[in-house]
mmCIF file of C-alpha atoms (C1' of nucleotides) and ligand atoms in Angstrom:
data_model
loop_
_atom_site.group_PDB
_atom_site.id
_atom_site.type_symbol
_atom_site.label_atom_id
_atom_site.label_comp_id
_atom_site.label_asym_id
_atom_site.label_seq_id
_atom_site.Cartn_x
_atom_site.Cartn_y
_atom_site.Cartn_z
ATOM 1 C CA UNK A 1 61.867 -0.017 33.312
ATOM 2 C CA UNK A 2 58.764 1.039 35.291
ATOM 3 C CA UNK A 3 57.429 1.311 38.801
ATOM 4 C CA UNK A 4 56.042 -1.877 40.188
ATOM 5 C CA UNK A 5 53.202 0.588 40.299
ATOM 6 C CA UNK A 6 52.621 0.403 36.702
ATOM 7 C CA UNK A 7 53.013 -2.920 35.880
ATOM 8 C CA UNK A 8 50.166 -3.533 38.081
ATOM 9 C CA UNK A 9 48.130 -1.326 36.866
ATOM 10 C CA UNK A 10 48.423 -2.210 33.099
ATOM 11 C CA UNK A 11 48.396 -5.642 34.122
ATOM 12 C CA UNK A 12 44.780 -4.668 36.690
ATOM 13 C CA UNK A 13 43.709 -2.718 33.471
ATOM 14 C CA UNK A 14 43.942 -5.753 30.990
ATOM 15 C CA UNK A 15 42.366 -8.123 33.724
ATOM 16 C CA UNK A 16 39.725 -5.835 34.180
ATOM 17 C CA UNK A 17 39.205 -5.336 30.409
ATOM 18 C CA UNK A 18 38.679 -8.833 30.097
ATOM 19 C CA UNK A 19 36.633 -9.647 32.378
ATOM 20 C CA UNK A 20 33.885 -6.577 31.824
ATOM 21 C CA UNK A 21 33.218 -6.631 28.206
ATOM 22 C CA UNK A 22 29.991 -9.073 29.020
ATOM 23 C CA UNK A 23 28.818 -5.706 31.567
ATOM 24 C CA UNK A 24 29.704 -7.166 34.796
ATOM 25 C CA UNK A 25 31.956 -5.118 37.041
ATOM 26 C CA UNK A 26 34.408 -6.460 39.445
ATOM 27 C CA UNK A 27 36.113 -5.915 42.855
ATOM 28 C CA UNK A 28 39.362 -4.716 43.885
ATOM 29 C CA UNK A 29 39.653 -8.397 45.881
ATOM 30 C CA UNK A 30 39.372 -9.799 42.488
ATOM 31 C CA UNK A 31 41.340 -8.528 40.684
ATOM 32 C CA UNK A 32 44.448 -8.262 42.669
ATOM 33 C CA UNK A 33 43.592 -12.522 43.467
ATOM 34 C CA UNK A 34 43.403 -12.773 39.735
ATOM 35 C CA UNK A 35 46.470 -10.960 39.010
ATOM 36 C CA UNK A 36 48.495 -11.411 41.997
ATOM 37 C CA UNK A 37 49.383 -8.070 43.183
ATOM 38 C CA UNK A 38 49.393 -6.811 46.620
ATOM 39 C CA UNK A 39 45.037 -6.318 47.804
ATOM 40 C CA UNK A 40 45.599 -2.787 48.750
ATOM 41 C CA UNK A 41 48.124 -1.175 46.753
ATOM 42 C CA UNK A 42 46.024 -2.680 44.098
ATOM 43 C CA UNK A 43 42.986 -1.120 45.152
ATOM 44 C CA UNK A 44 45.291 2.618 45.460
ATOM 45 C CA UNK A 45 45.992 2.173 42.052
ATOM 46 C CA UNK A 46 42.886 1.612 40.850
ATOM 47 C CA UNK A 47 41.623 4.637 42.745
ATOM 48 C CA UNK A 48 43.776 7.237 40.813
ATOM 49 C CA UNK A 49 42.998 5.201 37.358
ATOM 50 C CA UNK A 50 39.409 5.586 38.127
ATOM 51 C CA UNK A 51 40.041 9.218 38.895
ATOM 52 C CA UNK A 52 41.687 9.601 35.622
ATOM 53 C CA UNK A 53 38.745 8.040 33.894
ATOM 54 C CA UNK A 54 40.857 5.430 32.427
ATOM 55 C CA UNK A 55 38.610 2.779 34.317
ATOM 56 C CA UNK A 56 34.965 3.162 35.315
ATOM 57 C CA UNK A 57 34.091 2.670 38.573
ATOM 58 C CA UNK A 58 30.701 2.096 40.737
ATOM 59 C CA UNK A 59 30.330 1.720 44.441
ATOM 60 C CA UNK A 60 27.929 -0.567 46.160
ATOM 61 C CA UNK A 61 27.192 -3.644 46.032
ATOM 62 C CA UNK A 62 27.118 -5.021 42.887
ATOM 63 C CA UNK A 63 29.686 -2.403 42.099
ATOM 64 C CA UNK A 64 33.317 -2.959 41.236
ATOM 65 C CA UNK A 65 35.727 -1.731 38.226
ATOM 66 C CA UNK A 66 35.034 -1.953 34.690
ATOM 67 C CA UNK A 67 35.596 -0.582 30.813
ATOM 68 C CA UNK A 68 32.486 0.068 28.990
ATOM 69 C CA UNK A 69 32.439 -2.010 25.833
ATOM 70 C CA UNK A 70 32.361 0.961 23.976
ATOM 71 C CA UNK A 71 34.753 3.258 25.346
ATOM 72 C CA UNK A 72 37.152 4.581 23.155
ATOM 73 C CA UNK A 73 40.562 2.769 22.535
ATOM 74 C CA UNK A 74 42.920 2.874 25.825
ATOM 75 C CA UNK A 75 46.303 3.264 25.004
ATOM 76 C CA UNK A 76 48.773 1.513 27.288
ATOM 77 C CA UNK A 77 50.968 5.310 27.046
ATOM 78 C CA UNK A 78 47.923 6.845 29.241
ATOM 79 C CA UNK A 79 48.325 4.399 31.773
ATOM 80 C CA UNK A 80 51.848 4.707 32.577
ATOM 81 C CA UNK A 81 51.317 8.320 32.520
ATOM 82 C CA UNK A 82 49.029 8.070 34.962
ATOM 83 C CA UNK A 83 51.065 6.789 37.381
ATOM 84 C CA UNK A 84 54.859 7.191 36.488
ATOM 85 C CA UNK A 85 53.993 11.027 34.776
ATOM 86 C CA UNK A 86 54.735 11.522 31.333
ATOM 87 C CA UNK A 87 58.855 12.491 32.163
ATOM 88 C CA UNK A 88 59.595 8.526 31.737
ATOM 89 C CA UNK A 89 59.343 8.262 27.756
ATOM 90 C CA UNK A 90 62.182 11.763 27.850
ATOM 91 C CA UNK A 91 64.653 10.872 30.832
ATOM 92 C CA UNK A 92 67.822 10.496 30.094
ATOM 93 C CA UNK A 93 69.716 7.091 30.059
ATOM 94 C CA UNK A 94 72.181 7.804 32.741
ATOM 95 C CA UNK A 95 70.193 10.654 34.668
ATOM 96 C CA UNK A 96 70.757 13.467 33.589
ATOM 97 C CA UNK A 97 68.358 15.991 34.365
ATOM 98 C CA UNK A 98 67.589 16.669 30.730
ATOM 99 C CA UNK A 99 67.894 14.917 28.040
ATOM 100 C CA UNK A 100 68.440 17.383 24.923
ATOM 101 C CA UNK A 101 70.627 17.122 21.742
ATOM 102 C CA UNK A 102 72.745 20.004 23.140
ATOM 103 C CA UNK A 103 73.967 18.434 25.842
ATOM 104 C CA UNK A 104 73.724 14.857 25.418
ATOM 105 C CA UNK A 105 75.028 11.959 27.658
ATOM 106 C CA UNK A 106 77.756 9.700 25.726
ATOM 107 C CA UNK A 107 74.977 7.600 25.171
ATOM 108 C CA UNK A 108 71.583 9.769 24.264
ATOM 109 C CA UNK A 109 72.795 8.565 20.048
ATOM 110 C CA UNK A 110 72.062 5.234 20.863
ATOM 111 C CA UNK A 111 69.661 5.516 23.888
ATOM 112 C CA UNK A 112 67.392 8.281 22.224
ATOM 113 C CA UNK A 113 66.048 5.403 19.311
ATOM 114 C CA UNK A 114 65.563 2.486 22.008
ATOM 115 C CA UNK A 115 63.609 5.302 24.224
ATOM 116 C CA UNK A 116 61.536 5.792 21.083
ATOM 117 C CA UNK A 117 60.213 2.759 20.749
ATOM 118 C CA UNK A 118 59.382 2.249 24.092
ATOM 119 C CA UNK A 119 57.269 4.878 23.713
ATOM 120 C CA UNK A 120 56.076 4.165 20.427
ATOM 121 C CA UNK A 121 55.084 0.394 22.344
ATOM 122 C CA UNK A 122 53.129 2.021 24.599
ATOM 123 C CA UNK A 123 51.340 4.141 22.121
ATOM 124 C CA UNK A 124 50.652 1.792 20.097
ATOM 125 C CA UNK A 125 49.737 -0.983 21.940
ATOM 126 C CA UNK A 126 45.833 -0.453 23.623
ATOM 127 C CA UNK A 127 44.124 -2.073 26.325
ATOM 128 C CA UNK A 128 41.175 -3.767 23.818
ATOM 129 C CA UNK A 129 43.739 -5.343 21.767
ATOM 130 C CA UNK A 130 45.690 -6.676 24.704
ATOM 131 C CA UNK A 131 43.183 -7.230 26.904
ATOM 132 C CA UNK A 132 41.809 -9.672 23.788
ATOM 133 C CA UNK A 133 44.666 -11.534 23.580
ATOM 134 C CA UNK A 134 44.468 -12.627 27.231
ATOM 135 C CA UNK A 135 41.141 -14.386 26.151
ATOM 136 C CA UNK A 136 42.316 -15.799 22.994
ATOM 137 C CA UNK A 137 46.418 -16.557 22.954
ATOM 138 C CA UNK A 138 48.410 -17.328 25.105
ATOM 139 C CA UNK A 139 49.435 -14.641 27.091
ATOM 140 C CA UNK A 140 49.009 -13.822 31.152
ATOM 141 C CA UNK A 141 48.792 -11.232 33.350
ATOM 142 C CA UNK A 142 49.792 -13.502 36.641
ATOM 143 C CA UNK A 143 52.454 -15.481 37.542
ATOM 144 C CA UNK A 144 52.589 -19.239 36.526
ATOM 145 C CA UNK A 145 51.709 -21.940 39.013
ATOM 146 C CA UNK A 146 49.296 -18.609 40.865
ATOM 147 C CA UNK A 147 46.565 -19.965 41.802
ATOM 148 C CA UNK A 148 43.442 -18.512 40.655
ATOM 149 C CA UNK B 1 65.441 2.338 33.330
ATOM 150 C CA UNK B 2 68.662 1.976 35.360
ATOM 151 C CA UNK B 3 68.839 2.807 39.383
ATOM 152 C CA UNK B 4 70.091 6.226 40.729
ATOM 153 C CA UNK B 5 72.765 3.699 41.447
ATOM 154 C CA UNK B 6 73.871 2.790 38.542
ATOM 155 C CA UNK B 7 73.362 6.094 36.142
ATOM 156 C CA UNK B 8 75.903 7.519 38.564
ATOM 157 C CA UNK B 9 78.188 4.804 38.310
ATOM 158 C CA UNK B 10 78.704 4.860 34.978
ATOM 159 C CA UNK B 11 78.843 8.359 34.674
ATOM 160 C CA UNK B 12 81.633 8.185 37.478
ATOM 161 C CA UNK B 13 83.388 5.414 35.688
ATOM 162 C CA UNK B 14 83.592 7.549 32.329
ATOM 163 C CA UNK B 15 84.972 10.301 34.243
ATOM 164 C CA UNK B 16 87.550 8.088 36.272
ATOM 165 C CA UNK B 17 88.483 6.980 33.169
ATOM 166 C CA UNK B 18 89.029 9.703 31.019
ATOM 167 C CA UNK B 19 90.589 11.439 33.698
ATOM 168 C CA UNK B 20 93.124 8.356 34.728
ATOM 169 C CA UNK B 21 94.951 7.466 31.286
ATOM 170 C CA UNK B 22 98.080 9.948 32.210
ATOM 171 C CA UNK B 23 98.335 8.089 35.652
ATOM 172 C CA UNK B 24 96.812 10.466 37.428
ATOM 173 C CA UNK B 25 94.553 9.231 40.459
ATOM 174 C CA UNK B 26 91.538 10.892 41.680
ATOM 175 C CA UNK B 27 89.123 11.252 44.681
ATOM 176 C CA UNK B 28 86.003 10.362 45.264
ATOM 177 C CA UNK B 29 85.305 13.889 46.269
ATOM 178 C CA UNK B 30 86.586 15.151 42.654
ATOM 179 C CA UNK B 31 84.422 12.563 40.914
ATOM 180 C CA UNK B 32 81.346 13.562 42.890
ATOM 181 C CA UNK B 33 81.540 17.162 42.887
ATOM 182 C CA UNK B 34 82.797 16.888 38.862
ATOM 183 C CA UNK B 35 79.921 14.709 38.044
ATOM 184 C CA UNK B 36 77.573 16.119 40.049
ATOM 185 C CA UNK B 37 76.324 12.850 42.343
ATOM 186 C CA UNK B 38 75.801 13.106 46.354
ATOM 187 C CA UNK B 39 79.746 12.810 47.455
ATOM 188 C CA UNK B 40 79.199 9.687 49.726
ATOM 189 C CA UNK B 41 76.752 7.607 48.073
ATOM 190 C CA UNK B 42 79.260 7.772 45.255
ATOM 191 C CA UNK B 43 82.176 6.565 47.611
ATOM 192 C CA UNK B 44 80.499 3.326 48.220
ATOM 193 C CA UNK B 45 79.128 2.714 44.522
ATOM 194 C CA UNK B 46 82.676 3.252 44.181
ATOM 195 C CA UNK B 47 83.605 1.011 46.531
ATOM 196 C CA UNK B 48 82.002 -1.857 45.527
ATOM 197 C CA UNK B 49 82.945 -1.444 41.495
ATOM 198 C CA UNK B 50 86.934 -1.469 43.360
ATOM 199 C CA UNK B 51 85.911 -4.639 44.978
ATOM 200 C CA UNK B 52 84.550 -6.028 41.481
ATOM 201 C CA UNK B 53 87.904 -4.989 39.893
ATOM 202 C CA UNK B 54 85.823 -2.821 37.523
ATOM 203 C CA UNK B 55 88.159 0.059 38.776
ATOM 204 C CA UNK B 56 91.308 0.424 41.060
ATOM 205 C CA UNK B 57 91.824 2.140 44.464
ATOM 206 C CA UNK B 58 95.013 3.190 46.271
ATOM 207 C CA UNK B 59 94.541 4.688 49.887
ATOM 208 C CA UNK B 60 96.476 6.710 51.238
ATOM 209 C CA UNK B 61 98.002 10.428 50.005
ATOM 210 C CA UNK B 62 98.095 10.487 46.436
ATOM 211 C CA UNK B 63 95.602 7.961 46.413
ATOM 212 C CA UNK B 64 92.445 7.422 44.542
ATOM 213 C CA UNK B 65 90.631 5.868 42.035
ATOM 214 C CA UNK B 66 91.649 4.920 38.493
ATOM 215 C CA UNK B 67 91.603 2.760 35.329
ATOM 216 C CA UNK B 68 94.968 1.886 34.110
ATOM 217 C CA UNK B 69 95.654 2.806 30.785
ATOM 218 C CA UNK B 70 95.978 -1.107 29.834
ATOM 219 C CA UNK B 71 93.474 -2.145 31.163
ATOM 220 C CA UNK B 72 91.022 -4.074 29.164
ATOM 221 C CA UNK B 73 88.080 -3.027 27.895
ATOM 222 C CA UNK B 74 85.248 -2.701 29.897
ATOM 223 C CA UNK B 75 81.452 -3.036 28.655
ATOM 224 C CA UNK B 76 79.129 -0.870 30.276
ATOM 225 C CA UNK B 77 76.863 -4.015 31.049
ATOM 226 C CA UNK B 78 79.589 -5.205 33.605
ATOM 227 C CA UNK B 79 79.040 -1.832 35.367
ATOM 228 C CA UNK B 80 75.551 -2.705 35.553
ATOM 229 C CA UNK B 81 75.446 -5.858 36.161
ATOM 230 C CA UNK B 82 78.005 -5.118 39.195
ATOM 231 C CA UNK B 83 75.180 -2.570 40.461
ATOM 232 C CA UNK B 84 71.648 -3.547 39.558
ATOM 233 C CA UNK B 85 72.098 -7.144 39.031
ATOM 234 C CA UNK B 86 72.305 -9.013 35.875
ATOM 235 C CA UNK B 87 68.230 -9.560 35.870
ATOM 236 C CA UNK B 88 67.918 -6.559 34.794
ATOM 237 C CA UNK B 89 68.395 -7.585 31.794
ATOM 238 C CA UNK B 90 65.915 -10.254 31.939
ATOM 239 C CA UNK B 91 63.502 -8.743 33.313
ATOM 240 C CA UNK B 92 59.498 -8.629 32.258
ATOM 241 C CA UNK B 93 57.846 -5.754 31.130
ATOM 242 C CA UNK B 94 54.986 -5.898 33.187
ATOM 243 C CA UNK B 95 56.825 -7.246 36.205
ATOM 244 C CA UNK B 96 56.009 -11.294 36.228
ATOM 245 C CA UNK B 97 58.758 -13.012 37.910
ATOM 246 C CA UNK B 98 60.021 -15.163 35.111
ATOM 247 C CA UNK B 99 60.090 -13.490 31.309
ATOM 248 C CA UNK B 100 59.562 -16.582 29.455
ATOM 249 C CA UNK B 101 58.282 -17.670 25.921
ATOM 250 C CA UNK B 102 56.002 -20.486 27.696
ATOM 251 C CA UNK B 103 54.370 -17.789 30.331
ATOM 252 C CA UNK B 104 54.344 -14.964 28.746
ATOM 253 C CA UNK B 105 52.932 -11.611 29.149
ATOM 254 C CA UNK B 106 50.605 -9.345 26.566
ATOM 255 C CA UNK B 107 53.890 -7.155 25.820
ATOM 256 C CA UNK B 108 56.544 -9.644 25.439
ATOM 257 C CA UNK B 109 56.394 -10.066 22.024
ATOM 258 C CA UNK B 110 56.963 -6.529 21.503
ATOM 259 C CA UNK B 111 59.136 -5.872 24.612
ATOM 260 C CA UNK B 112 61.569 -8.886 24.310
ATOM 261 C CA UNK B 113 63.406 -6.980 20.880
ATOM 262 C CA UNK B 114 63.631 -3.758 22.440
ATOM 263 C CA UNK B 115 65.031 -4.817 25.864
ATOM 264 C CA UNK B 116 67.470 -7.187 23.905
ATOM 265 C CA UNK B 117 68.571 -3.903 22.339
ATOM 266 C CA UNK B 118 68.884 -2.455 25.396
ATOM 267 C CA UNK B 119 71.415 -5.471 26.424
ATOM 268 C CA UNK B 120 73.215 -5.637 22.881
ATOM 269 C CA UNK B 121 73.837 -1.600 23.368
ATOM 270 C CA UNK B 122 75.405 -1.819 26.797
ATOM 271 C CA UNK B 123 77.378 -5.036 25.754
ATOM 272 C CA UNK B 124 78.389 -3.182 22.606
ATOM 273 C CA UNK B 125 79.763 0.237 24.411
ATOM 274 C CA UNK B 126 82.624 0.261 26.903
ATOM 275 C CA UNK B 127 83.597 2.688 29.379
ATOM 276 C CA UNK B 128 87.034 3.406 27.302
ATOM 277 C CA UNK B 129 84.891 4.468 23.868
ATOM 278 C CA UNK B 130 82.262 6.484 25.577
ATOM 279 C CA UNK B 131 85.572 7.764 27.886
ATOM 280 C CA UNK B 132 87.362 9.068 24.884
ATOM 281 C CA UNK B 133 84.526 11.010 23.452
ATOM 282 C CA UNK B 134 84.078 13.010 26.820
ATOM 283 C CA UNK B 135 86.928 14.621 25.857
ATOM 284 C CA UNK B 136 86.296 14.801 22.281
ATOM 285 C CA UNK B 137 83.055 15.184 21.492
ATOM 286 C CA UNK B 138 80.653 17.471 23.303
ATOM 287 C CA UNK B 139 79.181 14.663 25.786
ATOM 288 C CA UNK B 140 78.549 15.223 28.971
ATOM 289 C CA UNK B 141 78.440 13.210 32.545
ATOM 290 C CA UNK B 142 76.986 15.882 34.185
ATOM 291 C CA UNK B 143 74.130 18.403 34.165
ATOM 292 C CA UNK B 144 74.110 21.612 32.128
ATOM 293 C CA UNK B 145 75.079 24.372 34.029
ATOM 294 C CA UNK B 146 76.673 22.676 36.813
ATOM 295 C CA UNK B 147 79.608 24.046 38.584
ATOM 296 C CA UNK B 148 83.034 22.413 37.780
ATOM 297 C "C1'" DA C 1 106.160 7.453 64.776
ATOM 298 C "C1'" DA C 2 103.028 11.209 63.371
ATOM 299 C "C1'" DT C 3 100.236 12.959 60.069
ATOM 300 C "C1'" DA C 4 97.164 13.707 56.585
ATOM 301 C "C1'" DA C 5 94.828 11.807 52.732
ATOM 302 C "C1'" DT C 6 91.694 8.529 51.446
ATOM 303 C "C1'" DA C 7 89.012 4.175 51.120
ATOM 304 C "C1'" DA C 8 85.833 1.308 53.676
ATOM 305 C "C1'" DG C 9 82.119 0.558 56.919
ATOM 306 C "C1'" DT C 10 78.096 2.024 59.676
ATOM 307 C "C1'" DA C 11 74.101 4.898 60.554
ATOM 308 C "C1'" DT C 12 70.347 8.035 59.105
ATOM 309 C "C1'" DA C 13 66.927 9.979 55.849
ATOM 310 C "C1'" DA C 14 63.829 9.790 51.852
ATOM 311 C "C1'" DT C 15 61.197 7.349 48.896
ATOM 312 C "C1'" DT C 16 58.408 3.653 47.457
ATOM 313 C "C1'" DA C 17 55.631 -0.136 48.405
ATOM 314 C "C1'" DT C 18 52.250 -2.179 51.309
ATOM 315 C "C1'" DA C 19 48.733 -2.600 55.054
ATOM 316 C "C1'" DT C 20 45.091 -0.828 58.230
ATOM 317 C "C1'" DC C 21 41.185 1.689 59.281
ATOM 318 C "C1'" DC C 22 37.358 4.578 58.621
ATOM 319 C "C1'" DT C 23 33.875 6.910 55.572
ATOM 320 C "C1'" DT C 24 30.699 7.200 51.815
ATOM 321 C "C1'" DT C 25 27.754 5.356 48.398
ATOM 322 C "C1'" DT C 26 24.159 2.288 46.979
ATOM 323 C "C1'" DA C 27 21.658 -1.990 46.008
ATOM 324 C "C1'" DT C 28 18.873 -5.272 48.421
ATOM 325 C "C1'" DC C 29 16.091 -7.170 52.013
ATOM 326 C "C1'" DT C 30 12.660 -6.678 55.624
ATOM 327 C "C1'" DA D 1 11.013 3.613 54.339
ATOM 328 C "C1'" DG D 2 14.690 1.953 57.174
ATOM 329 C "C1'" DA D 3 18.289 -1.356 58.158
ATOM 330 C "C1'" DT D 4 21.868 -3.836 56.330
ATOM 331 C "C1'" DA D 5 25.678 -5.168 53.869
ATOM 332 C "C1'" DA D 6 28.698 -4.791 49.853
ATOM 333 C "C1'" DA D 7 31.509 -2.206 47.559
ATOM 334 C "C1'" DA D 8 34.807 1.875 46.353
ATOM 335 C "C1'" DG D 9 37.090 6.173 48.265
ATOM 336 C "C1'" DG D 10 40.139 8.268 51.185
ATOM 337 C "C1'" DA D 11 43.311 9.092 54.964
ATOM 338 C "C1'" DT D 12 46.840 7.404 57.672
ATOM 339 C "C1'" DA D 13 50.296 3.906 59.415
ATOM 340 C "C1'" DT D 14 53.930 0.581 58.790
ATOM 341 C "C1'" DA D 15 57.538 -1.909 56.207
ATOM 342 C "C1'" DA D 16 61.041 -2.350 52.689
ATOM 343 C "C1'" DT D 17 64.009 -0.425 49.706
ATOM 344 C "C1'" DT D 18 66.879 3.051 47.998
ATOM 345 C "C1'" DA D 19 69.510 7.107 48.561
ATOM 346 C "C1'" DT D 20 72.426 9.900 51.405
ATOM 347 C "C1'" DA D 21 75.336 11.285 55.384
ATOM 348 C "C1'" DC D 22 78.577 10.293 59.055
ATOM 349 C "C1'" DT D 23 82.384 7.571 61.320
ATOM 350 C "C1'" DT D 24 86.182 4.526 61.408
ATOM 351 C "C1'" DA D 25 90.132 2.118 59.644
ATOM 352 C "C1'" DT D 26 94.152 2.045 56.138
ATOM 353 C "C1'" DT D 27 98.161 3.617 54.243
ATOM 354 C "C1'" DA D 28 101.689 6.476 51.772
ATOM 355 C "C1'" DT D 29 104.536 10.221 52.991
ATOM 356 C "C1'" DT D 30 107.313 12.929 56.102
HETATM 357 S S1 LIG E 1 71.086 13.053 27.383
HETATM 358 FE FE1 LIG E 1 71.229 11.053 28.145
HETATM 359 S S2 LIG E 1 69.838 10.064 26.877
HETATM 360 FE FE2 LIG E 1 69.722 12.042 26.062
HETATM 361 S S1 LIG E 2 56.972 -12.152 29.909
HETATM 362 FE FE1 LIG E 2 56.753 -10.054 30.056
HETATM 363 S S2 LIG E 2 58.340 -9.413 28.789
HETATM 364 FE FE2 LIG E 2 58.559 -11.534 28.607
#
DNA sequence: AATAATAAGTATAATTATATCCTTTTATCT
DNA sequence: AGATAAAAGGATATAATTATACTTATTATT
């Protein structure tokens, strides 16, 4: 569905979300321990996301990652745009290099819907009300037995 | 969504097909240059759907691939399955190693309907429907202006 | 038996994922 | 103020995976 590189970076954005609402910030070590993703790659991807201004970022000591508490609603659509470009929510479902009514694969009828609510998910769906969840249901960003 | 891997193969497969029901054999070098896929990567993706018995090979002059015209039908998901695994279909959103309603992650909730969709639609389609409208309907397996 | 057509098997290239290393910024301690 | 250390930023190197090209082995036809 998507790049290893973006499920770790939605899943480092909701960790990060999480644990920054009470104004701490926190380190690239951290949160690829807390989420179990690979320390460096980790830290590339929150490079270009901190680029983007999806995530704030300080250096130092002290420093680390972080969402302001009041920064606007994140939706999960900017991330993956970010870092798979915005081509994934129109590719076709057996490669084509365009997807168009004109000259549709044998399946774009039934793809084209499923594609749409993909990206509806992602638009929908922000970091705030995710990264809530992870505090309150029961819902994780890690694998199971990972230890913290 | 799908590999490289296994867009082409099905678009090969659909061609194979719709150009096999009269008895007719045909090369790899036909289906790659009519579908528009690297000629010998699409040999061996070839290959190995032979192997599965998803299609037939005959060496030899007058050789080639082909599904016979009795053949039973074949869903889509066995092409995939045959090339990217049957996890795929499985698989989490946000890349934890088990999807699961114990462990799961923020998106599932949302995710799990759409990628069962997803499932359902390649289960649902097999090569010999989407086969039959390449020649009727205006479907394609390959890119627009691409060289026959 | 020779040949030519073709599938099958092996090697190379490109991409993606991951790790290492060095630089820059900045808070804290002396 | 200057030294130090903690942190991100950035460039570059390696590994793994995926995609592509090349070579060899089969086999129907003559
Ligand atoms: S052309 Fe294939 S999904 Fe639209
Ligand atoms: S756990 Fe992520 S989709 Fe089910």
């Amino acid at each position: 569905m998507f790049s290893k590189s973006c499920e770790y970076s939605i899943r480092a954005v909701l960790y990060i979300y999480k644990n920054t609402q009470d104004g701490n910030k926190i380190s690239i070590e951290k949160v690829a321990g807390a989420i179990g993703t690979p320390r460096h790659f980790t830290g590339k991807l929150l490079q270009v996301l901190a680029k983007q201004k999806i995530i704030s970022s300080v250096k130092g000591p002290n420093g680390g990652f972080y969402i302001a508490p009041n920064a606007p609603e994140i939706r999960l659509s900017r991330v993956v745009e970010a870092i798979d470009g915005p081509e994934i929510f129109k590719a076709c479902a057996l490669g084509l290099k365009e997807c168009s009514e004109d000259h549709p694969c044998p399946l774009h009828q039934q793809y084209k819907g499923i594609r749409e609510q993909i990206k509806n998910m992602m638009e929908d769906q922000t970091v705030q009300q995710l990264g809530k969840k992870l505090g309150e249901e029961k819902v994780f960003v890690k694998n199971e037995n990972y230890p913290e």
